[in-house]
């Protein structure tokens, strides 16, 4: 295969796996909602994970979804600097910290401390749902990056 030939879309070449990933995402979303995690907060996390991974397709989609869920453009723009920003509450900061450590997988001590702190704040149920949401978003990022899903300009 030449380097100019387009790679196949993973979601199109093995649609059963794509359907399973989407089914997982629905279960995770239901668990997050049942645990009391706000949709806006989850979408901010999805945007932050997609920023870290450099997934253009997911950034485009989840930025729109975050705005639909109530996020402002200002808060979305502040996500790379969330630790320095006063625009995020304690729960959102814990969620964003979990997003970063599940995506970057820092050294075990830093990871354990961040995750334990979030679990203590959120409680076991919300924390577990949040971790699953971060893992799932990372999986979607990989599928879109490896498939080179295009981002089309919207009017």
PDB file of C-alpha atoms in Angstrom:
ATOM      1  CA  UNK A   1       0.000   0.000   0.000  1.00  0.00           C
ATOM      2  CA  UNK A   2       1.366   3.394  -0.917  1.00  0.00           C
ATOM      3  CA  UNK A   3       1.592   6.155   1.662  1.00  0.00           C
ATOM      4  CA  UNK A   4      -0.945   8.183  -0.307  1.00  0.00           C
ATOM      5  CA  UNK A   5      -3.579   5.446  -0.251  1.00  0.00           C
ATOM      6  CA  UNK A   6      -6.249   6.002   2.361  1.00  0.00           C
ATOM      7  CA  UNK A   7      -6.354   3.628   5.325  1.00  0.00           C
ATOM      8  CA  UNK A   8      -9.690   1.920   5.974  1.00  0.00           C
ATOM      9  CA  UNK A   9     -12.103   3.294   8.514  1.00  0.00           C
ATOM     10  CA  UNK A  10     -12.023   0.869  11.447  1.00  0.00           C
ATOM     11  CA  UNK A  11     -15.721   1.464  12.125  1.00  0.00           C
ATOM     12  CA  UNK A  12     -16.599   0.475   8.546  1.00  0.00           C
ATOM     13  CA  UNK A  13     -14.287  -2.508   8.173  1.00  0.00           C
ATOM     14  CA  UNK A  14     -15.335  -4.243  11.407  1.00  0.00           C
ATOM     15  CA  UNK A  15     -18.773  -2.788  12.090  1.00  0.00           C
ATOM     16  CA  UNK A  16     -19.549  -5.345  14.820  1.00  0.00           C
ATOM     17  CA  UNK A  17     -16.661  -4.008  16.917  1.00  0.00           C
ATOM     18  CA  UNK A  18     -17.840  -0.439  16.293  1.00  0.00           C
ATOM     19  CA  UNK A  19     -21.366  -1.367  17.398  1.00  0.00           C
ATOM     20  CA  UNK A  20     -19.939  -2.986  20.535  1.00  0.00           C
ATOM     21  CA  UNK A  21     -17.926   0.154  21.338  1.00  0.00           C
ATOM     22  CA  UNK A  22     -21.047   2.268  20.886  1.00  0.00           C
ATOM     23  CA  UNK A  23     -23.032  -0.111  23.106  1.00  0.00           C
ATOM     24  CA  UNK A  24     -20.323   0.256  25.765  1.00  0.00           C
ATOM     25  CA  UNK A  25     -20.556   4.045  25.446  1.00  0.00           C
ATOM     26  CA  UNK A  26     -24.332   3.904  26.022  1.00  0.00           C
ATOM     27  CA  UNK A  27     -23.885   1.764  29.157  1.00  0.00           C
ATOM     28  CA  UNK A  28     -21.163   4.081  30.460  1.00  0.00           C
ATOM     29  CA  UNK A  29     -23.307   7.152  29.760  1.00  0.00           C
ATOM     30  CA  UNK A  30     -26.225   5.601  31.650  1.00  0.00           C
ATOM     31  CA  UNK A  31     -23.932   4.738  34.580  1.00  0.00           C
ATOM     32  CA  UNK A  32     -22.566   8.302  34.672  1.00  0.00           C
ATOM     33  CA  UNK A  33     -26.067   9.759  34.637  1.00  0.00           C
ATOM     34  CA  UNK A  34     -27.261   7.335  37.328  1.00  0.00           C
ATOM     35  CA  UNK A  35     -24.271   8.319  39.470  1.00  0.00           C
ATOM     36  CA  UNK A  36     -25.226  11.992  39.182  1.00  0.00           C
ATOM     37  CA  UNK A  37     -22.461  13.160  36.854  1.00  0.00           C
ATOM     38  CA  UNK A  38     -23.611  16.128  34.788  1.00  0.00           C
ATOM     39  CA  UNK A  39     -23.643  15.740  30.986  1.00  0.00           C
ATOM     40  CA  UNK A  40     -21.788  19.054  30.608  1.00  0.00           C
ATOM     41  CA  UNK A  41     -19.020  17.830  32.912  1.00  0.00           C
ATOM     42  CA  UNK A  42     -18.638  14.575  30.982  1.00  0.00           C
ATOM     43  CA  UNK A  43     -18.501  16.477  27.686  1.00  0.00           C
ATOM     44  CA  UNK A  44     -15.829  18.822  29.064  1.00  0.00           C
ATOM     45  CA  UNK A  45     -13.879  15.704  29.995  1.00  0.00           C
ATOM     46  CA  UNK A  46     -14.362  14.292  26.485  1.00  0.00           C
ATOM     47  CA  UNK A  47     -13.049  17.508  24.963  1.00  0.00           C
ATOM     48  CA  UNK A  48     -10.025  17.525  27.281  1.00  0.00           C
ATOM     49  CA  UNK A  49      -9.163  13.893  26.474  1.00  0.00           C
ATOM     50  CA  UNK A  50      -9.510  14.619  22.766  1.00  0.00           C
ATOM     51  CA  UNK A  51      -7.233  17.656  23.127  1.00  0.00           C
ATOM     52  CA  UNK A  52      -4.545  15.567  24.805  1.00  0.00           C
ATOM     53  CA  UNK A  53      -4.819  12.829  22.173  1.00  0.00           C
ATOM     54  CA  UNK A  54      -5.009  15.282  19.271  1.00  0.00           C
ATOM     55  CA  UNK A  55      -8.200  13.763  17.868  1.00  0.00           C
ATOM     56  CA  UNK A  56      -9.631  16.373  15.505  1.00  0.00           C
ATOM     57  CA  UNK A  57     -12.818  14.442  14.758  1.00  0.00           C
ATOM     58  CA  UNK A  58     -13.707  13.888  18.425  1.00  0.00           C
ATOM     59  CA  UNK A  59     -12.731  17.465  19.320  1.00  0.00           C
ATOM     60  CA  UNK A  60     -15.158  18.744  16.722  1.00  0.00           C
ATOM     61  CA  UNK A  61     -17.976  16.466  17.848  1.00  0.00           C
ATOM     62  CA  UNK A  62     -17.548  16.813  21.607  1.00  0.00           C
ATOM     63  CA  UNK A  63     -17.046  20.570  21.521  1.00  0.00           C
ATOM     64  CA  UNK A  64     -20.459  20.819  19.871  1.00  0.00           C
ATOM     65  CA  UNK A  65     -21.913  18.353  22.392  1.00  0.00           C
ATOM     66  CA  UNK A  66     -20.404  20.281  25.310  1.00  0.00           C
ATOM     67  CA  UNK A  67     -21.998  23.498  24.075  1.00  0.00           C
ATOM     68  CA  UNK A  68     -25.338  21.706  23.623  1.00  0.00           C
ATOM     69  CA  UNK A  69     -25.001  20.471  27.228  1.00  0.00           C
ATOM     70  CA  UNK A  70     -24.492  24.046  28.472  1.00  0.00           C
ATOM     71  CA  UNK A  71     -20.732  24.623  28.349  1.00  0.00           C
ATOM     72  CA  UNK A  72     -19.572  28.052  27.256  1.00  0.00           C
ATOM     73  CA  UNK A  73     -16.941  28.692  24.616  1.00  0.00           C
ATOM     74  CA  UNK A  74     -14.898  30.442  27.303  1.00  0.00           C
ATOM     75  CA  UNK A  75     -14.806  27.342  29.523  1.00  0.00           C
ATOM     76  CA  UNK A  76     -13.981  25.090  26.581  1.00  0.00           C
ATOM     77  CA  UNK A  77     -11.132  27.420  25.618  1.00  0.00           C
ATOM     78  CA  UNK A  78      -9.831  27.241  29.200  1.00  0.00           C
ATOM     79  CA  UNK A  79      -9.642  23.423  29.293  1.00  0.00           C
ATOM     80  CA  UNK A  80      -5.890  23.175  28.521  1.00  0.00           C
ATOM     81  CA  UNK A  81      -5.284  25.493  31.497  1.00  0.00           C
ATOM     82  CA  UNK A  82      -8.013  24.166  33.804  1.00  0.00           C
ATOM     83  CA  UNK A  83      -5.590  23.931  36.756  1.00  0.00           C
ATOM     84  CA  UNK A  84      -4.891  27.650  36.454  1.00  0.00           C
ATOM     85  CA  UNK A  85      -8.489  28.685  35.793  1.00  0.00           C
ATOM     86  CA  UNK A  86     -11.143  29.718  38.291  1.00  0.00           C
ATOM     87  CA  UNK A  87     -13.904  28.708  35.845  1.00  0.00           C
ATOM     88  CA  UNK A  88     -14.141  25.091  37.042  1.00  0.00           C
ATOM     89  CA  UNK A  89     -15.586  23.885  40.330  1.00  0.00           C
ATOM     90  CA  UNK A  90     -14.107  21.210  42.585  1.00  0.00           C
ATOM     91  CA  UNK A  91     -15.974  18.328  40.943  1.00  0.00           C
ATOM     92  CA  UNK A  92     -15.053  19.500  37.448  1.00  0.00           C
ATOM     93  CA  UNK A  93     -11.397  19.798  38.472  1.00  0.00           C
ATOM     94  CA  UNK A  94     -11.467  16.235  39.833  1.00  0.00           C
ATOM     95  CA  UNK A  95     -13.070  15.023  36.594  1.00  0.00           C
ATOM     96  CA  UNK A  96     -10.494  16.821  34.459  1.00  0.00           C
ATOM     97  CA  UNK A  97      -7.674  15.437  36.576  1.00  0.00           C
ATOM     98  CA  UNK A  98      -9.042  11.902  36.085  1.00  0.00           C
ATOM     99  CA  UNK A  99      -9.290  12.625  32.355  1.00  0.00           C
ATOM    100  CA  UNK A 100      -5.640  13.599  32.222  1.00  0.00           C
ATOM    101  CA  UNK A 101      -4.247  10.710  34.254  1.00  0.00           C
ATOM    102  CA  UNK A 102      -6.302   8.078  32.417  1.00  0.00           C
ATOM    103  CA  UNK A 103      -5.102   9.516  29.109  1.00  0.00           C
ATOM    104  CA  UNK A 104      -1.434  10.198  29.858  1.00  0.00           C
ATOM    105  CA  UNK A 105      -0.886   7.418  32.422  1.00  0.00           C
ATOM    106  CA  UNK A 106       1.726   9.244  34.503  1.00  0.00           C
ATOM    107  CA  UNK A 107       3.905   7.429  37.027  1.00  0.00           C
ATOM    108  CA  UNK A 108       1.937   5.100  39.325  1.00  0.00           C
ATOM    109  CA  UNK A 109       2.255   7.285  42.427  1.00  0.00           C
ATOM    110  CA  UNK A 110       0.886  10.402  40.709  1.00  0.00           C
ATOM    111  CA  UNK A 111      -1.862   8.352  39.076  1.00  0.00           C
ATOM    112  CA  UNK A 112      -2.913   6.685  42.344  1.00  0.00           C
ATOM    113  CA  UNK A 113      -3.001  10.000  44.208  1.00  0.00           C
ATOM    114  CA  UNK A 114      -5.110  11.726  41.551  1.00  0.00           C
ATOM    115  CA  UNK A 115      -7.532   8.831  41.265  1.00  0.00           C
ATOM    116  CA  UNK A 116      -7.853   8.351  45.033  1.00  0.00           C
ATOM    117  CA  UNK A 117      -8.548  12.049  45.500  1.00  0.00           C
ATOM    118  CA  UNK A 118     -11.273  11.969  42.845  1.00  0.00           C
ATOM    119  CA  UNK A 119     -12.799   8.794  44.329  1.00  0.00           C
ATOM    120  CA  UNK A 120     -12.887  10.402  47.781  1.00  0.00           C
ATOM    121  CA  UNK A 121     -14.654  13.478  46.371  1.00  0.00           C
ATOM    122  CA  UNK A 122     -17.064  11.763  43.977  1.00  0.00           C
ATOM    123  CA  UNK A 123     -17.830   8.510  45.760  1.00  0.00           C
ATOM    124  CA  UNK A 124     -17.284   4.996  44.441  1.00  0.00           C
ATOM    125  CA  UNK A 125     -20.189   4.851  41.953  1.00  0.00           C
ATOM    126  CA  UNK A 126     -19.550   8.191  40.243  1.00  0.00           C
ATOM    127  CA  UNK A 127     -15.799   7.593  40.252  1.00  0.00           C
ATOM    128  CA  UNK A 128     -16.133   4.188  38.573  1.00  0.00           C
ATOM    129  CA  UNK A 129     -18.517   5.610  35.956  1.00  0.00           C
ATOM    130  CA  UNK A 130     -16.087   8.468  35.351  1.00  0.00           C
ATOM    131  CA  UNK A 131     -13.129   6.137  34.855  1.00  0.00           C
ATOM    132  CA  UNK A 132     -15.154   4.065  32.395  1.00  0.00           C
ATOM    133  CA  UNK A 133     -16.162   7.247  30.561  1.00  0.00           C
ATOM    134  CA  UNK A 134     -12.510   8.297  30.246  1.00  0.00           C
ATOM    135  CA  UNK A 135     -11.418   4.854  29.058  1.00  0.00           C
ATOM    136  CA  UNK A 136     -14.229   4.799  26.496  1.00  0.00           C
ATOM    137  CA  UNK A 137     -13.404   8.289  25.191  1.00  0.00           C
ATOM    138  CA  UNK A 138      -9.780   7.286  24.779  1.00  0.00           C
ATOM    139  CA  UNK A 139     -10.907   4.249  22.756  1.00  0.00           C
ATOM    140  CA  UNK A 140     -13.055   6.436  20.487  1.00  0.00           C
ATOM    141  CA  UNK A 141     -10.092   8.798  20.008  1.00  0.00           C
ATOM    142  CA  UNK A 142      -7.908   5.928  18.878  1.00  0.00           C
ATOM    143  CA  UNK A 143     -10.504   4.663  16.412  1.00  0.00           C
ATOM    144  CA  UNK A 144     -10.936   8.133  14.889  1.00  0.00           C
ATOM    145  CA  UNK A 145      -7.221   8.928  14.794  1.00  0.00           C
ATOM    146  CA  UNK A 146      -6.264   5.581  13.249  1.00  0.00           C
ATOM    147  CA  UNK A 147      -9.164   5.796  10.777  1.00  0.00           C
ATOM    148  CA  UNK A 148      -8.298   9.415   9.976  1.00  0.00           C
ATOM    149  CA  UNK A 149     -11.939  10.399  10.250  1.00  0.00           C
ATOM    150  CA  UNK A 150     -12.257  13.755   8.474  1.00  0.00           C
ATOM    151  CA  UNK A 151     -13.599  16.925   9.997  1.00  0.00           C
ATOM    152  CA  UNK A 152     -15.800  18.761   7.557  1.00  0.00           C
ATOM    153  CA  UNK A 153     -16.362  22.495   7.701  1.00  0.00           C
ATOM    154  CA  UNK A 154     -19.861  23.356   8.866  1.00  0.00           C
ATOM    155  CA  UNK A 155     -21.663  26.450   7.680  1.00  0.00           C
TER     156      UNK A 155
END
